[in-house]
PDB file of C-alpha atoms in Angstrom:
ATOM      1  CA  UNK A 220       0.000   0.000   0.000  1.00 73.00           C
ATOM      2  CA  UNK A 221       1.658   3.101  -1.118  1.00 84.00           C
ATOM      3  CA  UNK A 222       0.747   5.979   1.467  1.00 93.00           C
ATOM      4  CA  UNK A 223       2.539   8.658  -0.757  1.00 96.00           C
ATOM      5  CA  UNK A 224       1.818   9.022  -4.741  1.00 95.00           C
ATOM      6  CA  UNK A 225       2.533  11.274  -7.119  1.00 96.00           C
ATOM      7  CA  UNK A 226       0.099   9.688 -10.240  1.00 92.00           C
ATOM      8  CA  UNK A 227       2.276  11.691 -13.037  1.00 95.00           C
ATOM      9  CA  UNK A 228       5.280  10.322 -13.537  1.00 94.00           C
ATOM     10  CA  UNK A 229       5.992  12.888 -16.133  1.00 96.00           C
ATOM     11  CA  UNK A 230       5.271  16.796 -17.137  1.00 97.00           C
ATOM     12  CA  UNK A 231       6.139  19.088 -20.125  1.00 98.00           C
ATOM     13  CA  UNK A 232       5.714  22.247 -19.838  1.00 98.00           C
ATOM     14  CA  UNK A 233       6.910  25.784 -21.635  1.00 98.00           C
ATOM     15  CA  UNK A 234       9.230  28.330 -20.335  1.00 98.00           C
ATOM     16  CA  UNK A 235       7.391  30.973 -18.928  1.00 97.00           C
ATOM     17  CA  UNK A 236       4.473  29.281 -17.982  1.00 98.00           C
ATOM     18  CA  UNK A 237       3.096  27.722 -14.282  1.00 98.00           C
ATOM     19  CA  UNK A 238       4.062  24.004 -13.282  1.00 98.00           C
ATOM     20  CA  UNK A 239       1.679  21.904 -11.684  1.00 98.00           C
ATOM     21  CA  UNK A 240       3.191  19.100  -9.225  1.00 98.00           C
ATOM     22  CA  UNK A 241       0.464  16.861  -7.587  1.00 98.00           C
ATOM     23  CA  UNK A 242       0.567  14.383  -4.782  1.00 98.00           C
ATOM     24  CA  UNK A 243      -1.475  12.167  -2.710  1.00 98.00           C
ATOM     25  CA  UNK A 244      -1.042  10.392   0.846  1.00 97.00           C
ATOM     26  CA  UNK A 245      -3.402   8.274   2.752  1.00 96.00           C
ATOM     27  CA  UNK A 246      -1.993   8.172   6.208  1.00 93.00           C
ATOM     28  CA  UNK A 247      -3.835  11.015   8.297  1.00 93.00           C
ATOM     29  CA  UNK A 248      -0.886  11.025  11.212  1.00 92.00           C
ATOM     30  CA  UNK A 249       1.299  12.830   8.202  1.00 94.00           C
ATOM     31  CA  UNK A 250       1.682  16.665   9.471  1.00 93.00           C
ATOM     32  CA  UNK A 251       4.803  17.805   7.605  1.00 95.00           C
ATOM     33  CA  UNK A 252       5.058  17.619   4.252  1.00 96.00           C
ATOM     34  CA  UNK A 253       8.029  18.507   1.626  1.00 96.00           C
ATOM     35  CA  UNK A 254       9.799  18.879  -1.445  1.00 98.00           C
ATOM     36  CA  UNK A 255      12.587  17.701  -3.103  1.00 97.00           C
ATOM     37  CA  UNK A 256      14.739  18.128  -6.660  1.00 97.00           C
ATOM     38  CA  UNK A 257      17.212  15.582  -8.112  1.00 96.00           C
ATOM     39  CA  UNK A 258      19.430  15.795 -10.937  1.00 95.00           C
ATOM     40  CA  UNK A 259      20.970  13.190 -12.561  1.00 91.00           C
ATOM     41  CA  UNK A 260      23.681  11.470 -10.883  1.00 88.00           C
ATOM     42  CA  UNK A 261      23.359  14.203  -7.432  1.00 93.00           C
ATOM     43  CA  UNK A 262      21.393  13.076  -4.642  1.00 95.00           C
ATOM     44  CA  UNK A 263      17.502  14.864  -4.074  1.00 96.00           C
ATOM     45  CA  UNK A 264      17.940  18.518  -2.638  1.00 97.00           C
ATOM     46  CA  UNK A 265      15.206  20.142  -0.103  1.00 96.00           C
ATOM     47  CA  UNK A 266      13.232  22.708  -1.965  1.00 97.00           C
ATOM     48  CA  UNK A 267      10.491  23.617   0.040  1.00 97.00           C
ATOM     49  CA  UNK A 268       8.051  22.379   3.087  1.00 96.00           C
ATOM     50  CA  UNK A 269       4.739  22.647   4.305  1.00 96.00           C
ATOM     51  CA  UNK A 270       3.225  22.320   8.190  1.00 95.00           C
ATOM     52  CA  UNK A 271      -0.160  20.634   8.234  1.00 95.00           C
ATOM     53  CA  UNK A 272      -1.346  24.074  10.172  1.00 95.00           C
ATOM     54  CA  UNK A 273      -0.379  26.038   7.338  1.00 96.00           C
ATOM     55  CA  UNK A 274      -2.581  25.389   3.694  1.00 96.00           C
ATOM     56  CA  UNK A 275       0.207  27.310   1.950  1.00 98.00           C
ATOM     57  CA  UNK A 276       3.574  28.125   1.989  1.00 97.00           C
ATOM     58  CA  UNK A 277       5.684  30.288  -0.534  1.00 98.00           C
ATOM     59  CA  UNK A 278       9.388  30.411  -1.422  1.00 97.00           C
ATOM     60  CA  UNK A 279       9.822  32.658  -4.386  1.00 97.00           C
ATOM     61  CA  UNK A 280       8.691  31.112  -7.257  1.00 98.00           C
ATOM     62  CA  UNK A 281       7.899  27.860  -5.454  1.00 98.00           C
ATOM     63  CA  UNK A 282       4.826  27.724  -3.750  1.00 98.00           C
ATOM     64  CA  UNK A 283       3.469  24.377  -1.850  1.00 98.00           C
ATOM     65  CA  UNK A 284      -0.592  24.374  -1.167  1.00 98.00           C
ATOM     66  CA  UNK A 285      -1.564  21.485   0.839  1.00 98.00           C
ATOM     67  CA  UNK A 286      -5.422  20.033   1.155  1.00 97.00           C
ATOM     68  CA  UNK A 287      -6.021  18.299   4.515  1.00 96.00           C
ATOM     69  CA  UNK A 288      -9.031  16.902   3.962  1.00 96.00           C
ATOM     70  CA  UNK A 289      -8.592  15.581   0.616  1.00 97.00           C
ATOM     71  CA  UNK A 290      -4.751  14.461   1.621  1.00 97.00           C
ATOM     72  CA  UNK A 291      -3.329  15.963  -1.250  1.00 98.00           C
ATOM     73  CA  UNK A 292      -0.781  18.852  -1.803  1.00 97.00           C
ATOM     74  CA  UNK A 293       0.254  20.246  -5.063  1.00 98.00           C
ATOM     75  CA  UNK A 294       3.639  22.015  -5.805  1.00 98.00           C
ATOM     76  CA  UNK A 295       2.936  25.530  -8.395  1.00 98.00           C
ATOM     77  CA  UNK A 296       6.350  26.778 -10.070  1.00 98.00           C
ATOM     78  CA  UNK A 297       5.916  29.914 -11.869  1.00 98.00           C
ATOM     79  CA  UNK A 298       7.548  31.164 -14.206  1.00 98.00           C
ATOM     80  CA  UNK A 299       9.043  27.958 -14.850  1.00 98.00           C
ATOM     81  CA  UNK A 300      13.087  28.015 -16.343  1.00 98.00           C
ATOM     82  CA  UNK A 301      14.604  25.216 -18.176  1.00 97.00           C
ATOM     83  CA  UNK A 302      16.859  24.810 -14.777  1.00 97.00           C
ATOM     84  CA  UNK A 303      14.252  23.556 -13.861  1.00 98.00           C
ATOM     85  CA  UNK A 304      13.719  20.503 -15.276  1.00 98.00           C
ATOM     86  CA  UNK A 305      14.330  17.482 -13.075  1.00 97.00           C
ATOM     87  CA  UNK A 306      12.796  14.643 -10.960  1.00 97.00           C
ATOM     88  CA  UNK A 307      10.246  15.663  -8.291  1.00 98.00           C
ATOM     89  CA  UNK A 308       9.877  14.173  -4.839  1.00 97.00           C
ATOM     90  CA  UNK A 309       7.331  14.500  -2.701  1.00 97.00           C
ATOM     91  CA  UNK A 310       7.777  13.661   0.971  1.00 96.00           C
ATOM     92  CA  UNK A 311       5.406  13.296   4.180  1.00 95.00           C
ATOM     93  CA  UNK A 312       6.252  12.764   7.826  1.00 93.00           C
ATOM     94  CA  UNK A 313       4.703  12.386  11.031  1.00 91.00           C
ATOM     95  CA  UNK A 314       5.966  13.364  14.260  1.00 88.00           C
ATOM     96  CA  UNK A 315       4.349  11.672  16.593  1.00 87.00           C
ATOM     97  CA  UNK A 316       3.246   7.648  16.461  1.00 84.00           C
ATOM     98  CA  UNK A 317       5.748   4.850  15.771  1.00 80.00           C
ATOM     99  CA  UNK A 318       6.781   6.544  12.129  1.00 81.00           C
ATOM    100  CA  UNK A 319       7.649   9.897  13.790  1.00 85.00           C
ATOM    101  CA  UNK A 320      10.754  11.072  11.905  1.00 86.00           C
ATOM    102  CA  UNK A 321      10.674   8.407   9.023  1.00 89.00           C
ATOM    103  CA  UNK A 322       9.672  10.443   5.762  1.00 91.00           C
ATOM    104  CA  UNK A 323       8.066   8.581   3.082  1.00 93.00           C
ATOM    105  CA  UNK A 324       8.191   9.447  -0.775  1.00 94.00           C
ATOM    106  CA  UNK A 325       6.099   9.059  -3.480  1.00 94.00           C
ATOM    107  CA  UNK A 326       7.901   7.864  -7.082  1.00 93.00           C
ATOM    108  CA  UNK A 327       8.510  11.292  -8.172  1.00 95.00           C
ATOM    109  CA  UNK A 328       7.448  13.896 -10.776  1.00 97.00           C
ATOM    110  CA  UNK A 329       9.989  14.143 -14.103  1.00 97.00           C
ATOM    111  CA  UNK A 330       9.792  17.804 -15.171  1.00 98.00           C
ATOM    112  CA  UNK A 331      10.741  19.351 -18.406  1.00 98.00           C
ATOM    113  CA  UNK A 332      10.637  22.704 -19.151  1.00 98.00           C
ATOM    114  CA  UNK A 333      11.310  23.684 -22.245  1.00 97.00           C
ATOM    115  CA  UNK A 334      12.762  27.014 -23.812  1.00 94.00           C
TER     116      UNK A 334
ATOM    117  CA  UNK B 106      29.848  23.420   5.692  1.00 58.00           C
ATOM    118  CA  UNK B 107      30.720  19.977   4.325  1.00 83.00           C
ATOM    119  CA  UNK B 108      27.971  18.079   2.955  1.00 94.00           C
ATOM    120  CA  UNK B 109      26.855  14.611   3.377  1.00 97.00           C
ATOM    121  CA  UNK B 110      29.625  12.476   1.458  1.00 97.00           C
ATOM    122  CA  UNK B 111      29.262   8.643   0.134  1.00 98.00           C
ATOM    123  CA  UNK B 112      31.656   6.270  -0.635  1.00 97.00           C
ATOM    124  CA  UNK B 113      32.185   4.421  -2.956  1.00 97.00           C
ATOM    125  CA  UNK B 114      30.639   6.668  -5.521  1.00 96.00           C
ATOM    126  CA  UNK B 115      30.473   3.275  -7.972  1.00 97.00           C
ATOM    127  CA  UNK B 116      30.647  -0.182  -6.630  1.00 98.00           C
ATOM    128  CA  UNK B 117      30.624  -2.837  -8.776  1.00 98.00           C
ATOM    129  CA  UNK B 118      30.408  -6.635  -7.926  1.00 97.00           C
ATOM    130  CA  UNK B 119      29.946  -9.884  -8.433  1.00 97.00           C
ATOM    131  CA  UNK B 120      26.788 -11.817  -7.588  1.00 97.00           C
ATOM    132  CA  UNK B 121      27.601 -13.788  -3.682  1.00 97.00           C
ATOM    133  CA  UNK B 122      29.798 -11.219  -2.477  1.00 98.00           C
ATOM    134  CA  UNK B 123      29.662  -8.776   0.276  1.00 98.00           C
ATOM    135  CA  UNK B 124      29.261  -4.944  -0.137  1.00 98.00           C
ATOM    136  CA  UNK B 125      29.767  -2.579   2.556  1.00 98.00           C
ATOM    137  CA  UNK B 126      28.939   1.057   1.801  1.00 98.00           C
ATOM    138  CA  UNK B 127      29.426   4.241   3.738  1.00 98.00           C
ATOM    139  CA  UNK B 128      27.868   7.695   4.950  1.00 97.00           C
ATOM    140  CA  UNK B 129      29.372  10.733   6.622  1.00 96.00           C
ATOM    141  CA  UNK B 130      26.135  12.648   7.608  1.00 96.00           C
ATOM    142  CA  UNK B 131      27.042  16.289   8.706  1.00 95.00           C
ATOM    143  CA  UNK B 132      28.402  16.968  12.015  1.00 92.00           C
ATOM    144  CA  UNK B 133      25.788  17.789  14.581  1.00 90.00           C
ATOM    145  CA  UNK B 134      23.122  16.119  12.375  1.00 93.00           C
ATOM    146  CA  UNK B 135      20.796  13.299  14.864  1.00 92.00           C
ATOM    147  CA  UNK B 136      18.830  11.457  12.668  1.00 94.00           C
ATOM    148  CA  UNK B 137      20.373   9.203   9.270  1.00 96.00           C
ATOM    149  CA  UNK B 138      18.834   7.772   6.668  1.00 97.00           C
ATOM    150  CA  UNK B 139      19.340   5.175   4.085  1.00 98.00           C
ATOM    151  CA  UNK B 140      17.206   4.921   1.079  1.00 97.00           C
ATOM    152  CA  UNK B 141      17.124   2.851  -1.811  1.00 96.00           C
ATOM    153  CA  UNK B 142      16.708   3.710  -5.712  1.00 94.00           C
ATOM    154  CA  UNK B 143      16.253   1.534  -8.082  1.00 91.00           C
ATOM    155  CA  UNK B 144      15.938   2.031 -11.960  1.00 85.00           C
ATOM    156  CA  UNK B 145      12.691   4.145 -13.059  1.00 78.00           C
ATOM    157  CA  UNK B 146      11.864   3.892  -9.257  1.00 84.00           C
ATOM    158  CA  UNK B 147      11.312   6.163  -6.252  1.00 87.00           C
ATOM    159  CA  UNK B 148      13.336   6.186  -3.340  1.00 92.00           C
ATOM    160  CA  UNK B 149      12.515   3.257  -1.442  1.00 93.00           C
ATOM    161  CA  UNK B 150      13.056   4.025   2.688  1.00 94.00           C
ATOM    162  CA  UNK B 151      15.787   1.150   4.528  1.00 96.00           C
ATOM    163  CA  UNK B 152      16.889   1.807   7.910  1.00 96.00           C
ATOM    164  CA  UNK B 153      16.444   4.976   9.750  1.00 93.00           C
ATOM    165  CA  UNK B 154      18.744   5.734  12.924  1.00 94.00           C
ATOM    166  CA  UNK B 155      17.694   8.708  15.266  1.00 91.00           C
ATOM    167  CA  UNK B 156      19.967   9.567  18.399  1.00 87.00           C
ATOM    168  CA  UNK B 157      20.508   6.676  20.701  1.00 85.00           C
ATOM    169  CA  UNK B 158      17.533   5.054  19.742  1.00 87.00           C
ATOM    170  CA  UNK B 159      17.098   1.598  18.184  1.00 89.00           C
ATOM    171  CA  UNK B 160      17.091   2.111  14.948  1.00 92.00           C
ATOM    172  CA  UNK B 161      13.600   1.678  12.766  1.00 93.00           C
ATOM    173  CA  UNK B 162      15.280  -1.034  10.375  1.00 93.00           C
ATOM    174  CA  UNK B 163      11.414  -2.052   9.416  1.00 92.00           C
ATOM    175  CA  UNK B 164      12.500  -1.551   5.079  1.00 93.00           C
ATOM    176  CA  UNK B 165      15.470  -3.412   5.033  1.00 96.00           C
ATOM    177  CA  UNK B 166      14.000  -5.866   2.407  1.00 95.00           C
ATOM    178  CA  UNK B 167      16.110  -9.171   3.937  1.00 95.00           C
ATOM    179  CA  UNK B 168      18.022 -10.164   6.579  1.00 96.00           C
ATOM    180  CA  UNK B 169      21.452 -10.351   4.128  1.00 98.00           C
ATOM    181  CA  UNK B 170      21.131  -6.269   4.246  1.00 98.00           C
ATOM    182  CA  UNK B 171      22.172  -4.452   7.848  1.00 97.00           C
ATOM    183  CA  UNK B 172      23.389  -1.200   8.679  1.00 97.00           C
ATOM    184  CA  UNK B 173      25.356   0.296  11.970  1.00 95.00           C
ATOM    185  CA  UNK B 174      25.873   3.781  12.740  1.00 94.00           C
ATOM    186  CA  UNK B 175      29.125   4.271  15.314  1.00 85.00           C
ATOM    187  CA  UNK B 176      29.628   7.138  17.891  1.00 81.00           C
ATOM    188  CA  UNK B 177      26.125   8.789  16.195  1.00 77.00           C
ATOM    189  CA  UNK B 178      28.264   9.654  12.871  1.00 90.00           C
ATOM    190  CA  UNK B 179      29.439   7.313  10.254  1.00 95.00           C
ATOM    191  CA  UNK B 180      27.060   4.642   8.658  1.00 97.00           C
ATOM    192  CA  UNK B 181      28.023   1.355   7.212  1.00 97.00           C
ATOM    193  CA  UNK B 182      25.775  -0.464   4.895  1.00 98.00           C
ATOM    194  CA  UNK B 183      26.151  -3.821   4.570  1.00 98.00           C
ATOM    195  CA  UNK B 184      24.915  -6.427   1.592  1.00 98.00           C
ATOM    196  CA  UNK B 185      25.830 -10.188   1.975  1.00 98.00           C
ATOM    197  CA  UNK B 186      25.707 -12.363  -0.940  1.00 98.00           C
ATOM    198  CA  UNK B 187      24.643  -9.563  -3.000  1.00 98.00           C
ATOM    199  CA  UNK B 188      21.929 -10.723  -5.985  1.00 97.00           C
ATOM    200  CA  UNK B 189      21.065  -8.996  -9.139  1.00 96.00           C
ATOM    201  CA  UNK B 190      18.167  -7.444  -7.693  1.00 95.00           C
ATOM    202  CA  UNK B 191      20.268  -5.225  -5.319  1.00 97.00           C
ATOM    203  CA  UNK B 192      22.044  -3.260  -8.163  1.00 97.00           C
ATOM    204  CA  UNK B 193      20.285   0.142  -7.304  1.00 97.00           C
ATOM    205  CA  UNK B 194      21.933   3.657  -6.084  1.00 97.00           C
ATOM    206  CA  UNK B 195      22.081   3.668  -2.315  1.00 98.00           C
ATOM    207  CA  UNK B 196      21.292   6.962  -0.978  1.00 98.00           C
ATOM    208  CA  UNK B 197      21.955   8.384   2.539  1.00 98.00           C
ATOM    209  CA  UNK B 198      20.426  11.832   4.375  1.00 97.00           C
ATOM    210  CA  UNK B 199      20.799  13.290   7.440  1.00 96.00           C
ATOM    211  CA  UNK B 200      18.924  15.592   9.257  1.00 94.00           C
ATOM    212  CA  UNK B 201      19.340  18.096  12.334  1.00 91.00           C
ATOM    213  CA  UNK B 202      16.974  17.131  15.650  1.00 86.00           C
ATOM    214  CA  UNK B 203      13.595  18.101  15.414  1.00 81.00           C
ATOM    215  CA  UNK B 204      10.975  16.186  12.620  1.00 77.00           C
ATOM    216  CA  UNK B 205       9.944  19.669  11.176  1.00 80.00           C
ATOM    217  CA  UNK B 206      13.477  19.758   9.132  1.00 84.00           C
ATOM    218  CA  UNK B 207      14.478  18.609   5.926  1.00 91.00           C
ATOM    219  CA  UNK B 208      16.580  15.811   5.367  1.00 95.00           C
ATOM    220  CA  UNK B 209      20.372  16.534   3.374  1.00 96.00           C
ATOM    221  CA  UNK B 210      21.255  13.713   0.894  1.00 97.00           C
ATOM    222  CA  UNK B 211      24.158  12.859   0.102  1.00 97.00           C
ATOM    223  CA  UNK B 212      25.366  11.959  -3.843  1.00 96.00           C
ATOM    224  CA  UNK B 213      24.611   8.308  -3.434  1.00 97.00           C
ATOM    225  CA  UNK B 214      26.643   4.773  -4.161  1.00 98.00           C
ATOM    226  CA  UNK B 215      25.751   3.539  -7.533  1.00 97.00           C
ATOM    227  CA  UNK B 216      25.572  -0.416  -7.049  1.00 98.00           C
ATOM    228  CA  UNK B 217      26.006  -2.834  -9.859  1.00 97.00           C
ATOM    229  CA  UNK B 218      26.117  -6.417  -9.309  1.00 97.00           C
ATOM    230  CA  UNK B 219      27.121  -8.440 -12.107  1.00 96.00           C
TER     231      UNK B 219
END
């Protein structure tokens, strides 16, 4: 049973324009949410995180909403740059119950974005 | 500051033999993580250590795979009579005390067993 999914393994979209990341979870003890890049051959990098208090949470052009009651959260990019382009993780956490501190990641999001 | 660092960044082998593969988390950092990524695949979650706790070791997928962490630093990965099916990048992360922070991978070991 996967408690974490991101159901688009892959997204094209045009310089300039928003990018739409989507995720999923089932397990309701999940109260911190996040976002990582990868690049090829580099291990995934932090990008940006949401508290399950908070319904949205900006970082420039990053900006992470998050729906509690339908368990799913949704990474906007905008404008999107070809630097862009890479793999997608999303990650949720609980901390408190017998998985406090264990994140858990969906199968990630391949973005291009192209000039 | 230093990042987390991995070594070997390639290990290949042959199928029966033992693999060990290390992390250096960064210094202060509590909790360490090992992960799991296979072709086309998402990161699959191993062994987690936080503190001086037991560690959570509940996605090691067999008994050949186990991992130590010594003095709350350094982690060793370890793969007895390796198969096929573990050829995969190993990842490690560390994080900083507190669950509301982000974990810091390192580059990964690229594992190919022949």
């Amino acid at each position: 049973d996967q408690q974490v999914k991101q159901n688009s393994p892959s997204l094209s979209v045009q310089e300039g324009r928003i990018s739409i990341l989507n995720c999923d979870y089932t397990n309701s003890m999940f109260d911190y949410f996040l976002w990582y890049k990868k690049y090829p051959a580099e291990g995934p990098t932090f990008l940006i995180s949401i508290s399950s208090i908070k319904d949205k949470n900006e970082d420039g052009r990053f900006t992470v909403f998050l729906n509690k009651s339908a368990k799913h959260l949704s990474l906007h990019i905008v404008p999107s740059q070809p630097g862009d382009s890479a793999v997608y993780f999303c990650a949720a956490s609980a901390s408190r119950g017998t998985n406090a501190g264990k994140s858990t990641f969906g199968d990630g999001t391949t973005l291009t974005v192209k000039p | 500051g230093a990042g987390v660092s991995q070594s070997p960044s390639n290990k290949v082998t042959e199928k029966g033999k033992d693999v060990e593969l290390r992390c250096d988390p960064i210094s202060g950092h509590t909790a360490l993580y090992w992960y799991r990524q296979s072709l086309g695949q998402g990161l699959e979650f191993l062994i987690y250590f936080q503190g001086n706790s037991a560690p959570d070791k509940s996605g090691l997928p067999s008994d050949r795979f186990s991992a130590e962490r010594t003095g709350g630093s350094v982690s060793t990965l370890t793969i007895q009579r390796t198969q096929q099916e573990d050829s995969a990048v190993y990842l490690c992360a560390s994080r900083r005390a507190g669950f509301f922070n982000e974990q810091y991978f390192g580059p990964g070991t690229r594992l190919t067993v022949t």
